Coordinates of C-alpha atoms and ligand atoms in Angstrom, one line a residue:
M1 CA 0.3 0.3 0.1
N2 CA 1.7 3.6 -0.9
N3 CA 1.4 6.1 2.2
R4 CA 1.8 8.7 0.8
I5 CA -1.8 8.4 -1.0
C6 CA -3.5 8.1 2.2
L7 CA -1.2 10.8 4.2
N8 CA -2.1 13.1 0.8
D9 CA -5.4 11.7 1.4
L10 CA -6.3 13.2 5.0
V11 CA -4.6 16.6 4.1
E12 CA -7.4 16.9 1.0
R13 CA -9.4 16.0 3.7
C14 CA -8.6 18.5 6.0
A15 CA -7.9 21.0 3.1
Q16 CA -11.6 21.0 2.5
S17 CA -13.0 21.3 5.4
P18 CA -11.9 24.0 7.1
H19 CA -14.0 24.7 9.7
L20 CA -15.3 21.9 11.0
P21 CA -14.0 20.6 14.9
A22 CA -11.0 18.8 14.4
Y23 CA -9.3 18.2 18.2
E24 CA -10.5 19.0 21.3
S25 CA -9.3 19.0 25.4
G26 CA -9.1 20.6 28.7
G27 CA -11.1 23.4 27.4
W28 CA -9.0 24.5 23.7
G29 CA -9.8 22.8 20.8
L30 CA -8.5 23.1 16.7
S31 CA -10.5 23.5 13.5
Y32 CA -9.4 21.2 10.8
G33 CA -7.7 24.5 9.1
Q34 CA -6.3 25.7 11.9
L35 CA -4.5 21.4 12.5
L36 CA -3.1 21.6 9.0
T37 CA -2.2 25.7 8.5
R38 CA 0.0 24.7 11.9
A39 CA 0.9 21.0 11.3
R40 CA 2.2 23.0 7.0
V41 CA 4.1 25.8 9.3
L42 CA 5.5 23.0 11.7
A43 CA 7.2 20.8 9.2
A44 CA 8.9 23.0 7.2
A45 CA 10.5 24.6 10.5
L46 CA 11.4 21.4 12.1
G47 CA 13.5 20.9 8.1
Q48 CA 15.4 24.3 8.3
L49 CA 15.9 23.8 11.9
W50 CA 16.5 20.4 12.2
P51 CA 17.4 19.4 8.9
G52 CA 17.9 15.7 8.9
E53 CA 16.4 12.5 9.4
G54 CA 16.2 12.6 13.9
P55 CA 12.8 11.5 15.2
I56 CA 11.1 14.5 16.8
L57 CA 10.1 14.6 20.4
L58 CA 7.0 15.9 21.8
Y59 CA 6.7 15.9 25.2
G60 CA 3.7 16.8 26.9
H61 CA 0.0 15.2 27.6
K62 CA -3.1 15.8 25.4
Q63 CA -2.1 19.7 24.6
P64 CA -3.3 20.6 20.4
A65 CA 0.0 21.7 20.0
L66 CA 0.4 17.1 19.6
P67 CA -2.3 16.4 17.4
V68 CA -0.3 19.9 14.9
G69 CA 3.2 17.9 16.0
M70 CA 1.6 14.4 14.5
L71 CA 0.9 16.0 11.7
A72 CA 3.2 17.9 11.1
C73 CA 6.4 15.2 11.7
L74 CA 3.9 13.1 9.2
L75 CA 4.6 16.2 6.2
A76 CA 7.7 15.9 7.2
G77 CA 8.9 12.4 7.1
R78 CA 10.3 12.7 10.8
A79 CA 9.1 9.8 13.0
Y80 CA 7.4 11.7 16.4
V81 CA 8.6 10.1 19.5
P82 CA 5.6 11.0 22.0
C83 CA 6.2 11.4 25.3
D84 CA 3.7 12.2 28.5
E85 CA 5.0 14.5 30.6
G86 CA 4.1 12.4 33.4
W87 CA 7.6 10.7 32.9
P88 CA 10.2 11.0 34.6
A89 CA 12.8 13.7 33.0
A90 CA 15.3 11.2 33.2
R91 CA 13.3 8.9 31.6
V92 CA 12.1 11.2 28.7
E93 CA 16.1 11.9 28.5
T94 CA 17.2 8.0 28.1
V95 CA 14.2 7.8 25.7
F96 CA 15.8 11.0 23.3
R97 CA 19.1 9.6 23.2
Q98 CA 18.0 6.2 22.3
A99 CA 15.9 7.5 19.8
G100 CA 19.0 9.9 18.6
A101 CA 16.3 12.4 18.5
A102 CA 16.7 15.3 16.2
A103 CA 15.4 18.3 18.8
L104 CA 12.5 17.6 21.9
L105 CA 8.8 20.3 21.5
F106 CA 6.3 21.1 23.9
A107 CA 4.1 21.4 24.5
D108 CA 3.5 23.8 27.6
E109 CA 7.0 23.0 30.0
A110 CA 10.1 21.8 28.6
P111 CA 11.2 18.7 31.3
A112 CA 13.2 19.3 34.4
P113 CA 16.6 18.8 35.0
W114 CA 17.4 18.6 31.1
P115 CA 20.8 18.6 29.6
E116 CA 21.8 21.7 27.7
E117 CA 23.2 20.4 24.7
L118 CA 19.9 18.7 23.9
P119 CA 18.0 20.4 21.5
T120 CA 14.8 22.0 22.8
A121 CA 11.4 24.0 21.8
P122 CA 8.3 25.5 23.0
L123 CA 5.8 23.9 20.4
W124 CA 3.3 25.9 19.7
P125 CA 5.3 29.0 19.1
M126 CA 6.9 27.2 15.9
C127 CA 2.9 26.3 14.4
E128 CA 2.0 29.7 13.8
P129 CA 2.0 31.2 11.0
G130 CA 3.1 34.1 9.1
I131 CA 6.2 33.8 9.4
I132 CA 7.7 30.9 8.6
E133 CA 6.2 29.2 4.3
P134 CA 4.3 26.1 5.2
L135 CA 4.9 23.1 3.0
A136 CA 4.0 22.7 0.3
A137 CA 3.0 18.9 -0.2
P138 CA 4.5 16.4 2.6
R139 CA 7.5 15.5 1.8
P140 CA 8.0 11.6 0.4
C141 CA 8.6 8.7 2.0
S142 CA 9.4 4.8 2.4
P143 CA 6.6 2.8 3.5
E144 CA 9.4 1.2 4.9
Q145 CA 10.4 4.9 6.2
T146 CA 9.3 5.4 10.5
A147 CA 6.2 7.1 11.3
Y148 CA 6.7 7.0 15.3
I149 CA 8.6 5.2 18.0
L150 CA 6.9 4.5 20.5
F151 CA 8.6 3.9 24.2
S152 CA 7.7 0.7 26.1
S153 CA 8.5 -0.8 28.7
G154 CA 12.2 -2.5 28.9
S155 CA 13.2 -5.6 30.9
T156 CA 16.2 -5.1 29.8
G157 CA 15.5 -2.5 32.4
R158 CA 15.6 0.7 30.3
P159 CA 12.2 1.3 27.9
K160 CA 11.6 -0.7 24.7
G161 CA 12.2 1.5 21.4
I162 CA 8.5 0.1 18.9
P163 CA 9.7 1.9 15.3
V164 CA 6.6 1.4 13.4
P165 CA 7.2 2.1 9.7
R166 CA 4.5 4.0 7.8
R167 CA 2.5 1.0 6.2
A168 CA 1.9 -0.2 9.5
L169 CA -0.3 3.0 10.4
A170 CA -1.1 3.3 6.5
N171 CA -2.6 0.0 7.3
F172 CA -3.6 -0.1 10.6
A173 CA -5.7 3.2 9.7
R174 CA -7.1 1.5 6.6
W175 CA -8.2 -2.4 9.0
I176 CA -9.8 0.3 11.5
T177 CA -11.8 2.6 9.7
A178 CA -13.4 0.2 8.1
R179 CA -15.3 -0.8 10.9
P180 CA -18.9 -0.6 10.2
A181 CA -19.5 0.4 14.0
L182 CA -15.9 2.9 14.3
T183 CA -16.1 4.7 11.2
L184 CA -17.3 9.0 11.4
A185 CA -19.3 11.0 9.3
P186 CA -17.0 14.4 9.9
G187 CA -18.4 16.9 12.7
E188 CA -19.3 13.4 14.9
T189 CA -17.1 13.0 17.4
V190 CA -15.3 10.1 18.8
V191 CA -14.3 10.2 22.7
G192 CA -10.5 9.4 23.6
Q193 CA -9.1 8.5 26.8
A194 CA -5.5 7.3 25.6
G195 CA -2.7 9.7 26.1
F196 CA -0.1 10.2 22.8
S197 CA 3.1 7.6 24.7
F198 CA -0.2 4.5 24.2
D199 CA -0.9 3.9 21.1
L200 CA -4.6 2.9 22.2
S201 CA -5.2 6.4 21.1
L202 CA -4.4 6.1 17.4
T203 CA -7.4 4.4 16.9
D204 CA -9.6 7.7 17.9
L205 CA -7.1 10.4 16.3
T206 CA -7.5 7.9 13.2
L207 CA -11.3 7.5 13.3
A208 CA -10.9 11.6 14.0
F209 CA -8.4 12.9 11.2
C210 CA -9.8 10.1 8.4
G211 CA -13.6 10.8 9.0
Q212 CA -13.1 14.6 9.7
G213 CA -15.3 13.4 13.0
R214 CA -14.2 15.6 15.9
L215 CA -11.7 14.4 18.6
V216 CA -12.8 15.0 21.5
S217 CA -8.9 14.0 24.3
L218 CA -10.5 13.4 27.8
S219 CA -7.5 16.0 30.0
R220 CA -5.8 14.5 33.3
E221 CA -7.6 16.5 34.8
E222 CA -11.1 14.9 33.6
L223 CA -9.6 11.4 33.8
A224 CA -9.2 11.9 37.4
D225 CA -12.2 14.1 38.3
P226 CA -15.6 11.4 37.8
A227 CA -17.9 14.8 38.2
L228 CA -15.5 16.2 35.7
L229 CA -15.5 13.9 33.7
F230 CA -19.4 12.8 33.0
R231 CA -19.4 16.3 33.3
Q232 CA -17.6 16.0 29.6
L233 CA -18.7 12.8 28.2
S234 CA -22.4 14.3 28.0
A235 CA -20.7 17.4 26.9
S236 CA -18.7 15.3 23.8
G237 CA -22.3 14.0 22.0
A238 CA -19.9 11.7 21.2
A239 CA -20.9 8.9 18.7
V240 CA -17.5 5.8 19.1
L241 CA -15.7 6.0 23.2
V242 CA -12.3 4.3 22.7
C243 CA -11.0 3.1 26.5
T244 CA -9.7 0.3 27.7
P245 CA -11.9 -1.9 30.4
T246 CA -10.0 -1.1 32.8
F247 CA -11.7 2.2 32.2
L248 CA -15.0 1.1 31.3
E249 CA -15.5 -0.5 34.0
L250 CA -14.6 2.4 36.3
C251 CA -17.2 4.0 34.2
L252 CA -19.7 1.4 34.3
C253 CA -19.4 1.4 38.8
D254 CA -21.4 4.4 37.9
K255 CA -25.4 4.0 37.1
N256 CA -25.2 7.4 36.0
F257 CA -22.8 6.0 32.6
S258 CA -26.6 5.1 30.5
P259 CA -27.8 6.0 27.7
A260 CA -29.5 9.0 29.5
L261 CA -25.6 10.4 29.8
M262 CA -24.8 10.2 25.9
P263 CA -27.6 9.3 24.2
K264 CA -25.7 9.2 20.9
L265 CA -23.4 7.0 21.8
R266 CA -23.5 3.8 18.8
A267 CA -19.9 1.6 19.6
V268 CA -17.1 1.8 22.5
F269 CA -13.5 0.3 21.0
C270 CA -11.5 -1.8 24.1
C271 CA -8.1 -2.5 23.8
G272 CA -4.7 -2.9 25.7
E273 CA -6.2 -5.4 28.1
V274 CA -8.1 -8.2 28.8
L275 CA -12.7 -7.0 28.6
P276 CA -14.2 -9.8 31.1
R277 CA -17.4 -11.2 30.9
P278 CA -18.8 -9.2 33.2
A279 CA -17.9 -6.2 32.4
A280 CA -18.9 -6.6 28.3
E281 CA -22.8 -7.7 29.8
K282 CA -23.0 -5.0 32.0
F283 CA -22.6 -2.2 29.6
L284 CA -24.7 -3.8 26.3
S285 CA -27.6 -4.6 28.8
R286 CA -27.1 -0.5 30.3
F287 CA -26.5 0.2 26.6
P288 CA -28.2 -1.7 25.2
G289 CA -27.9 0.2 21.1
A290 CA -23.7 0.2 21.2
A291 CA -21.2 -2.1 19.7
L292 CA -18.9 -3.5 21.1
L293 CA -15.9 -4.2 20.3
N294 CA -13.2 -6.3 22.6
A295 CA -9.6 -5.8 20.1
Y296 CA -6.0 -6.9 20.1
G297 CA -3.2 -6.5 19.2
P298 CA 1.0 -5.3 20.1
T299 CA 2.5 -2.4 19.8
E300 CA 4.7 -3.8 17.5
A301 CA 1.8 -3.9 15.3
A302 CA 0.0 -0.3 14.8
C303 CA -2.5 -0.9 18.2
A304 CA -4.7 -3.8 16.9
V305 CA -4.8 -5.9 14.6
C306 CA -8.4 -8.0 15.4
A307 CA -11.8 -7.4 17.1
V308 CA -15.2 -8.8 17.7
N309 CA -18.2 -8.3 18.6
A310 CA -18.6 -8.5 22.6
A311 CA -22.1 -9.0 21.8
D312 CA -22.3 -11.3 18.8
A313 CA -19.4 -13.3 20.5
L314 CA -21.0 -13.1 24.3
A315 CA -24.1 -15.4 22.6
T316 CA -21.4 -17.0 21.0
F317 CA -19.6 -18.7 23.3
A318 CA -21.7 -18.7 26.9
D319 CA -19.4 -18.6 28.9
G320 CA -15.0 -18.8 29.3
P321 CA -13.4 -15.7 28.3
L322 CA -14.4 -13.6 25.2
P323 CA -12.4 -13.8 22.4
V324 CA -10.4 -11.0 20.6
G325 CA -10.3 -11.1 17.1
L326 CA -12.2 -12.6 13.6
V327 CA -9.5 -14.3 11.6
E328 CA -11.5 -13.0 8.9
Q329 CA -11.7 -9.6 8.7
A330 CA -8.1 -9.0 10.9
A331 CA -5.4 -6.3 9.7
V332 CA -3.0 -8.7 9.5
E333 CA -2.5 -12.6 8.9
I334 CA -3.0 -14.7 12.6
A335 CA -1.8 -17.9 13.8
A336 CA -0.8 -19.5 17.2
L337 CA 2.5 -21.1 16.2
G338 CA 4.5 -23.5 18.9
P339 CA 7.6 -23.8 21.0
K340 CA 9.7 -24.4 17.4
G341 CA 7.5 -22.3 15.0
E342 CA 5.4 -24.5 13.7
L343 CA 1.7 -23.9 12.8
L344 CA -0.4 -25.2 15.6
A345 CA -4.0 -27.1 14.4
E346 CA -7.3 -25.2 15.2
G347 CA -7.6 -24.6 19.1
E348 CA -4.3 -25.7 19.7
P349 CA -3.0 -23.2 22.5
G350 CA 0.2 -21.5 21.8
E351 CA 2.2 -18.3 21.0
L352 CA -0.2 -15.7 18.8
A353 CA 2.0 -14.4 15.7
L354 CA 0.9 -11.4 13.5
R355 CA 1.9 -11.8 9.7
G356 CA 2.0 -8.5 7.5
E357 CA 1.9 -4.7 6.8
S358 CA 0.5 -3.3 10.8
V359 CA 3.7 -5.8 11.8
F360 CA 6.6 -4.1 12.3
S361 CA 10.5 -5.4 11.7
G362 CA 12.3 -4.5 15.2
Y363 CA 13.5 -2.8 18.3
L364 CA 15.7 0.8 18.3
P365 CA 18.8 -0.9 18.6
G366 CA 19.7 -1.6 22.5
S367 CA 15.7 -2.2 23.0
G368 CA 16.3 -6.4 22.9
D369 CA 15.4 -8.1 19.6
A370 CA 12.1 -8.6 18.4
R371 CA 11.1 -13.2 18.1
F372 CA 10.2 -13.2 14.3
S373 CA 9.9 -16.8 13.3
G374 CA 9.5 -17.8 9.0
G375 CA 7.8 -14.5 8.7
W376 CA 5.7 -14.4 12.2
Y377 CA 6.2 -12.1 14.8
R378 CA 5.9 -14.0 18.1
T379 CA 3.9 -11.7 20.5
G380 CA 4.7 -13.4 23.1
D381 CA 1.1 -13.8 23.8
S382 CA -0.5 -17.3 24.5
G383 CA -4.1 -17.8 22.6
F384 CA -4.9 -20.2 20.2
V385 CA -7.7 -19.8 17.1
K386 CA -10.9 -21.6 16.8
G387 CA -13.3 -21.3 14.5
G388 CA -12.6 -18.4 12.6
H389 CA -12.2 -16.6 16.4
V390 CA -8.9 -15.3 17.9
W391 CA -8.4 -15.8 21.9
C392 CA -5.3 -14.3 23.9
T393 CA -4.9 -16.5 26.9
G394 CA -2.2 -14.6 28.6
R395 CA 1.2 -14.0 28.5
L396 CA 3.8 -16.4 28.0
D397 CA 6.7 -14.4 29.6
D398 CA 6.5 -11.6 32.7
Q399 CA 5.3 -8.4 31.2
L400 CA 2.5 -7.7 32.4
K401 CA 0.0 -4.9 32.1
Y402 CA -1.5 -2.8 34.6
C403 CA -5.3 -0.3 33.4
G404 CA -3.8 -1.1 30.1
W405 CA -0.9 -0.5 31.3
R406 CA 2.5 -2.3 29.9
I407 CA 5.1 -3.2 31.7
E408 CA 7.8 -4.9 32.5
P409 CA 8.5 -6.0 36.0
G410 CA 12.8 -6.6 34.5
E411 CA 12.3 -2.2 34.0
V412 CA 11.0 -2.2 37.6
E413 CA 13.5 -4.3 39.2
A414 CA 16.8 -3.0 37.7
A415 CA 15.7 0.8 38.9
L416 CA 14.8 -0.7 42.4
H417 CA 18.8 -2.7 41.8
A418 CA 19.9 1.0 40.7
L419 CA 19.3 3.0 44.0
P420 CA 21.6 3.2 47.5
G421 CA 22.2 -0.8 49.5
V422 CA 20.3 -2.1 47.2
E423 CA 21.5 -5.5 46.4
R424 CA 18.6 -7.5 45.1
A425 CA 14.9 -7.2 43.8
A426 CA 12.0 -9.0 42.7
V427 CA 9.0 -6.8 41.4
L428 CA 6.1 -9.2 41.4
P429 CA 2.3 -8.7 40.6
Q430 CA -0.2 -8.8 43.3
R431 CA -3.5 -10.1 41.3
S432 CA -6.9 -9.7 42.5
P433 CA -9.1 -13.4 42.0
D434 CA -9.5 -12.7 38.6
G435 CA -6.1 -12.2 37.7
R436 CA -6.3 -9.0 37.0
V437 CA -2.9 -6.8 39.0
R438 CA -3.8 -5.1 41.7
R439 CA -0.8 -3.5 41.9
L440 CA 3.4 -4.3 42.2
C441 CA 5.1 -5.2 45.0
A442 CA 8.8 -5.3 45.1
F443 CA 11.1 -6.8 47.2
L444 CA 14.4 -5.5 48.2
Q445 CA 17.3 -6.8 49.8
A446 CA 19.7 -4.4 51.3
A447 CA 23.7 -4.4 50.9
Q448 CA 25.5 -3.9 54.1
S449 CA 24.5 -0.6 54.7
A450 CA 21.1 0.9 56.4
R451 CA 17.8 -0.1 54.7
L452 CA 16.7 2.8 52.8
P453 CA 13.4 5.1 54.0
E454 CA 10.4 3.2 52.5
E455 CA 9.2 7.6 51.6
E456 CA 12.8 8.1 50.4
V457 CA 12.7 4.4 48.0
R458 CA 9.2 5.4 46.1
R459 CA 11.0 8.9 45.7
L460 CA 14.1 7.4 44.2
L461 CA 12.0 5.3 42.3
A462 CA 9.4 8.3 40.8
Q463 CA 12.3 9.8 39.6
R464 CA 13.4 7.4 36.6
L465 CA 10.3 5.2 36.6
P466 CA 6.5 6.9 35.6
A467 CA 3.6 6.0 38.5
Y468 CA 1.6 3.8 36.7
M469 CA 5.3 1.3 36.9
L470 CA 5.9 2.4 41.1
P471 CA 5.5 -0.6 43.4
G472 CA 2.3 -0.2 45.9
R473 CA 3.5 -2.4 48.6
L474 CA 7.4 -2.6 49.1
F475 CA 9.4 -5.1 51.7
W476 CA 12.2 -5.4 52.5
L477 CA 14.0 -8.9 53.4
D478 CA 16.7 -10.4 55.0
E479 CA 17.6 -12.1 52.2
L480 CA 16.0 -13.0 48.5
P481 CA 15.3 -16.5 49.4
V482 CA 16.6 -18.6 46.3
T483 CA 15.8 -22.0 43.8
E484 CA 17.8 -24.9 43.5
N485 CA 19.6 -22.8 39.9
G486 CA 20.3 -20.0 42.9
K487 CA 17.7 -17.0 41.2
C488 CA 15.5 -15.7 43.1
D489 CA 12.7 -18.0 44.2
R490 CA 9.2 -15.6 43.2
A491 CA 6.4 -18.8 43.3
Q492 CA 8.3 -18.6 46.9
L493 CA 7.0 -14.8 47.8
A494 CA 4.4 -14.9 45.7
R495 CA 2.8 -17.9 48.2
E496 CA 4.0 -16.1 51.2
F497 CA 3.1 -12.9 50.6
L498 CA 0.6 -12.9 48.0
L499 CA -1.8 -14.8 49.0
Ligands
AMP501 P1 0.3 -2.4 24.2 O1 2.2 -3.7 23.4 O2 0.5 -2.0 25.2 O3 -0.6 -2.4 23.2 O4 -0.1 -4.2 24.7 C1 -0.4 -5.3 23.7 C2 -0.5 -6.9 24.9 O5 -1.6 -6.1 25.4 C3 -0.5 -7.4 23.9 O6 0.4 -8.3 23.8 C4 -1.8 -7.9 24.8 O7 -0.7 -9.5 25.5 C5 -2.3 -6.9 25.9 N1 -3.9 -7.1 25.3 C6 -4.5 -6.6 24.1 N2 -5.9 -6.8 24.2 C7 -6.6 -7.9 24.8 C8 -6.9 -8.4 24.8 N3 -8.0 -7.7 23.9 N4 -7.6 -9.1 25.8 C9 -6.0 -9.8 26.1 N5 -5.0 -9.4 25.6 C10 -5.1 -7.9 25.9

């Protein structure tokens, strides 16, 4: 697929409806005309200020300058790297260096402290029309060129850089906009929960911008305050909601989350973690006229690769976990592979593997090797394919999901290990009865010196890790238990402390 056609198309459509609202968050908004004009100005400025290919870090939360920055990078043929302003500055700096970025553009304030030698600039003034001649047309790019780089938690102790090629983004856009329940008419609204450093946000961005719809991206304040949140959900008049299952369940806890609050809601797109059967049932009985899609996919394959209509799945499969997608309608080929890479038969449990346009080509150098076999990307998810449906049953490694966030305990362990006086560290999830991660628990063994007070551990850790990766409980032990092979005996820790 020629991805430039896709981008040119998008630009053309923006230009045709300049007055339609494109994006809103936290009381600020942009029309399509403003989005495109500003993105063109910024695209031209990028080439003048930082010529070359270096990726551009976009630092902020949901300010309108961020989607402008993303579109500008796509137009300029530069990869963008969304970094949430909630991340500690040290992590942003690591990401900058790992990505080999040319500059960091910030929405409100630059991260602090920040090394002087790494270029930063404020996003908004750089998009201001009238100073620089806007870029006339998107720069020609190869489909293999990186569209964006997302950084997820890394098992090696550093954030993992996942470059996603333009062909993958274009394939995702083609797939997501072909889901009938999700397609927006010009002017219709999609509400998005996720921040831009989480690729779920690509769903709401793509649905809005490809359909000339309006994206209302929930601000941090709205997400933190149920009264504000519900006011915004109601005021948005949204036709589509894009969120994690955790978010949907939180909304469902309040009986006001109903068609009376969101009368136009016709579809919810959930992705990123298990959608529990009871949550799906509750949503569908509360919103009988709306569709609920359970979608699946890793960041390595551009957000989501398959989805299933939860009402159909509930009707077809009387009990057990819900499937996560339909093979026929997937954006890529999906199969279950055995340990040697062999294709497994119907229903045989193995490792879910993906092949096709949406799949990336490998991690950034220093982020570890992606596991490919016979052209298939091995996701590390356990699952099976049966009767045209895909099931994702868990992980084959230690990777965790906490409220939709992807966490490698190894990265938290490395951060703990780097603290003064920590000899050894282990991080385990404490799960609720339905198997979901309730919190991370850290087990620490002190070196010779005194144990750091718990508050100090938390303070130092928060300088390295985003809030969602911070352990909820800390245990100082005289010694971490070890197995016969000399490894940390996680099973014993779990038995003793987490049951
Ligand atoms: P991320 O890269 O953050 O999008 O996380 C991708 C991982 O989330 C997948 O590899 C799965 O482990 C998990 N995941 C995504 N969608 C689902 C789903 N619908 N059901 C169960 N697990 C999911």
